[in-house]
XYZ file of C-alpha atoms in Angstrom:
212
model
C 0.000 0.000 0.000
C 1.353 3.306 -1.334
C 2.701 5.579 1.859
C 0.105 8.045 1.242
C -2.820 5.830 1.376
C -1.648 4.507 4.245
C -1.319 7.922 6.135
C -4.603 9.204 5.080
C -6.292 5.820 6.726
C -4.312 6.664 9.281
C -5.867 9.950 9.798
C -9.334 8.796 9.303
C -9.312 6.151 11.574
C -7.722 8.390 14.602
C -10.344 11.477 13.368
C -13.141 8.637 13.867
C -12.490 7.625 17.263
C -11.850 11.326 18.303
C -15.628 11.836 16.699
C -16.628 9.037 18.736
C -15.019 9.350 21.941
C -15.945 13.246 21.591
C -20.304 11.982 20.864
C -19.888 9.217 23.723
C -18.901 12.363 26.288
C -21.464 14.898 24.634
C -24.276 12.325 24.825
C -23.803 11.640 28.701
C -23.542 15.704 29.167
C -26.810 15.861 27.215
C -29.093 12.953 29.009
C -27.905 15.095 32.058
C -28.611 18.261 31.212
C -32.211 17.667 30.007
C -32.548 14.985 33.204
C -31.964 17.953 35.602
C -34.304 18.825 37.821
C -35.432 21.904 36.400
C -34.460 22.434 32.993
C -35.293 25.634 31.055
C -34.591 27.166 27.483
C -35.246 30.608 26.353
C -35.780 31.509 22.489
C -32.411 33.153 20.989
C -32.618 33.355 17.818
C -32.905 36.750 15.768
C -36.430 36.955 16.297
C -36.493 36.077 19.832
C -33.689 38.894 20.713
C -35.082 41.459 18.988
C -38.087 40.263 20.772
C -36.681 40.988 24.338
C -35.375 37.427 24.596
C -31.895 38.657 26.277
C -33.746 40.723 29.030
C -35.808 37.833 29.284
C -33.054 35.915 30.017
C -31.865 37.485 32.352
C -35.430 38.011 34.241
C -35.426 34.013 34.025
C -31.932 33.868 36.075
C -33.383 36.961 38.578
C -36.219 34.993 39.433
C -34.774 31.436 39.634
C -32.428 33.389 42.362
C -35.301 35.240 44.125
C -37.383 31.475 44.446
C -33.948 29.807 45.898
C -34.248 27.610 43.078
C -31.360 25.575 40.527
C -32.151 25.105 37.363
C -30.641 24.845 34.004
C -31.198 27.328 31.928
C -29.778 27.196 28.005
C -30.580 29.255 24.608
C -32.550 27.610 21.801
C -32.820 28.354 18.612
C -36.555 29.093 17.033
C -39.036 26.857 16.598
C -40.389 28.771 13.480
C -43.278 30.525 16.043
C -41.855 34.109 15.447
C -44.887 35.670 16.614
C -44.837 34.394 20.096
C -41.275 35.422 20.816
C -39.791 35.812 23.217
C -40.595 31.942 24.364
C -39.583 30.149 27.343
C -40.089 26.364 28.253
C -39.952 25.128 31.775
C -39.785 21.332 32.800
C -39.913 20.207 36.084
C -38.823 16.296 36.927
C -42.309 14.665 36.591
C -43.936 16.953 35.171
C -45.029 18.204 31.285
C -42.608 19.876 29.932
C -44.805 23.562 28.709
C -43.498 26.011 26.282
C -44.943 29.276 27.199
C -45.205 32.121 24.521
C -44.437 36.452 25.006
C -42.616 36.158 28.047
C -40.709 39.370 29.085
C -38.966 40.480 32.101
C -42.440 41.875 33.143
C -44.250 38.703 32.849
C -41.893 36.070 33.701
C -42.857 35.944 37.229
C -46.847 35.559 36.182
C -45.184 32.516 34.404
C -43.220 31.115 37.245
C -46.202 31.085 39.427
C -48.546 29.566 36.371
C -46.189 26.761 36.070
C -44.663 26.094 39.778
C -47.571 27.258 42.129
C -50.709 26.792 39.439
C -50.692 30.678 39.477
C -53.393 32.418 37.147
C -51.745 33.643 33.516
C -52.983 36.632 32.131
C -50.328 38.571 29.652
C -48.285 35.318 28.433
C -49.909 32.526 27.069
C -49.317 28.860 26.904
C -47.861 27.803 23.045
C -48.064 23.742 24.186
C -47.170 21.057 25.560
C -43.356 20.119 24.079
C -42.813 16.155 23.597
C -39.702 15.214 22.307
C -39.747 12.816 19.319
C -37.588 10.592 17.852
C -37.755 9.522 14.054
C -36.080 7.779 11.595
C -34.967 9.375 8.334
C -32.137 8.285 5.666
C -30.445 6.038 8.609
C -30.315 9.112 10.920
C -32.587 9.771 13.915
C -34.045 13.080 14.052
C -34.287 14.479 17.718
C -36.973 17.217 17.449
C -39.691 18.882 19.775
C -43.648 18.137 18.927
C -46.228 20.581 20.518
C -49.255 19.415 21.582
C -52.625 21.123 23.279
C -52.559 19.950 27.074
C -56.124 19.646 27.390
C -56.394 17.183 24.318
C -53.101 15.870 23.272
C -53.292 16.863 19.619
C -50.473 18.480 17.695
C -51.148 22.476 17.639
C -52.157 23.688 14.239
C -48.694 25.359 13.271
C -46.553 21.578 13.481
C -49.900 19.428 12.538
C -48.567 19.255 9.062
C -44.685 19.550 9.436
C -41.727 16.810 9.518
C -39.085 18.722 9.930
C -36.154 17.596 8.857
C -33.070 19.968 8.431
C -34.681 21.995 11.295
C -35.821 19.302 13.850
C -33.036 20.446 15.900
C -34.838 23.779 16.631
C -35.744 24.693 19.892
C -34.093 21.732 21.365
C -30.098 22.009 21.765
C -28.081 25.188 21.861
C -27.046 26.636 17.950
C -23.963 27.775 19.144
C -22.745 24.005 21.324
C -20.860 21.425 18.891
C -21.060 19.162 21.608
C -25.364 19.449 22.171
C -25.094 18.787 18.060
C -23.133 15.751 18.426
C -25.409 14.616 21.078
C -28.487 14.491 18.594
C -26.591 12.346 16.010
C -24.686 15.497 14.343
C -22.260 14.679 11.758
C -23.854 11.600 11.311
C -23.225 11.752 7.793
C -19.577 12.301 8.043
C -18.623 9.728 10.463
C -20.575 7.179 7.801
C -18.246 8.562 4.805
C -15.391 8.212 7.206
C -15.641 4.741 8.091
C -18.470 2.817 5.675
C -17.807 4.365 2.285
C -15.142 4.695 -0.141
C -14.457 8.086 -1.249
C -15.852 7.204 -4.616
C -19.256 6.021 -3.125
C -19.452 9.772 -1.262
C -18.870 11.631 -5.021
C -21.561 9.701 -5.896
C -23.386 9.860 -2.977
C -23.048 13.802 -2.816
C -23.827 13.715 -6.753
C -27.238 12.054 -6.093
C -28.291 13.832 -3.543
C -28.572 16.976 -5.817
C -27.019 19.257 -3.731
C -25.740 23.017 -5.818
């Protein structure tokens, strides 16, 4: 085998196991960030900050400290629901996990209480119930949110007709974290044309798939 060839399976062999090793430690940091006992996300995208999101963030972290309460809190991208920006989800161990919609610095205690202490909600309102979903696509599994009604259990009209695919990360791991990607089967694709495919199969792969 020419010196070359050798080196370059070299390489992708030692960049696999770095991609695996480096998924193995992002998946446990996942499963226990979303497993914590109170785990919140705020909205961050464009829409969301120019929405209030980052004051909103902040009013989350005031009020977490004023209740004497941990929590993890994390930015999420947008779920496509510009209109209800800025949007915050809480989930509490055991109970439904509830994405509630205009939250701003001056309502986020209404929401604390609606959520926590079965408080009345006046100014925000409730977007859904968020399930996360699981589903198979081209030998990857999509990790995305579903919103449902509470009081029925149905999908909300704005996902009823959508599988997201590209975007079925949204609103579920940080944008900005390699490591919440990985967790979610990122780079799926590449650690397949690392280590089941020969580079002629990924031309033609890549060739197939249309892509400009």
């Amino acid at each position: 085998m020419p010196k070359l060839e050798r080196e370059r399976m070299t390489m992708e062999t030692q960049a696999t196991m770095q991609l695996r090793q480096r998924r193995q430690t992002a998946t446990t940091g996942w499963q226990q960030k979303i497993h914590a006992p109170i785990y919140i996300t705020v909205g961050m995208s464009t829409c969301g900050i120019a929405a209030g999101a980052r004051e909103t963030l902040d009013a989350v972290e005031k009020e977490l400290a004023r209740r004497g309460m941990q929590a993890v809190v994390t930015p999420v991208g947008c779920v496509g629901m510009c209109s209800y920006e800025p949007m915050v989800e809480l989930q509490q161990a055991g109970r439904p996990r509830i994405n509630y919609g205009g939250v701003t610095s001056r309502t986020i205690r209404e929401v604390f209480a609606h959520y926590f202490d079965n408080g009345d909600l006046r100014r925000a309102v409730v977007v859904g119930e968020t399930i996360p979903t699981i589903t198979e696509h081209d030998d990857c599994q999509l990790h995305s949110l579903s919103f449902v009604d509470p009081d029925t259990g149905d999908r909300i009209a704005f996902q009823a007709k959508q599988e997201r695919i590209v975007l079925s990360n949204c609103g579920l791991i940080n944008p900005e974290s390699i490591d919440e990607y990985l967790a979610v089967d990122g780079y799926h694709a590449l650690e397949r044309a690392l280590t089941e495919m020969t580079p002629e199969e990924v031309i033609e792969e890549v060739m197939a798939s249309g892509l400009r």
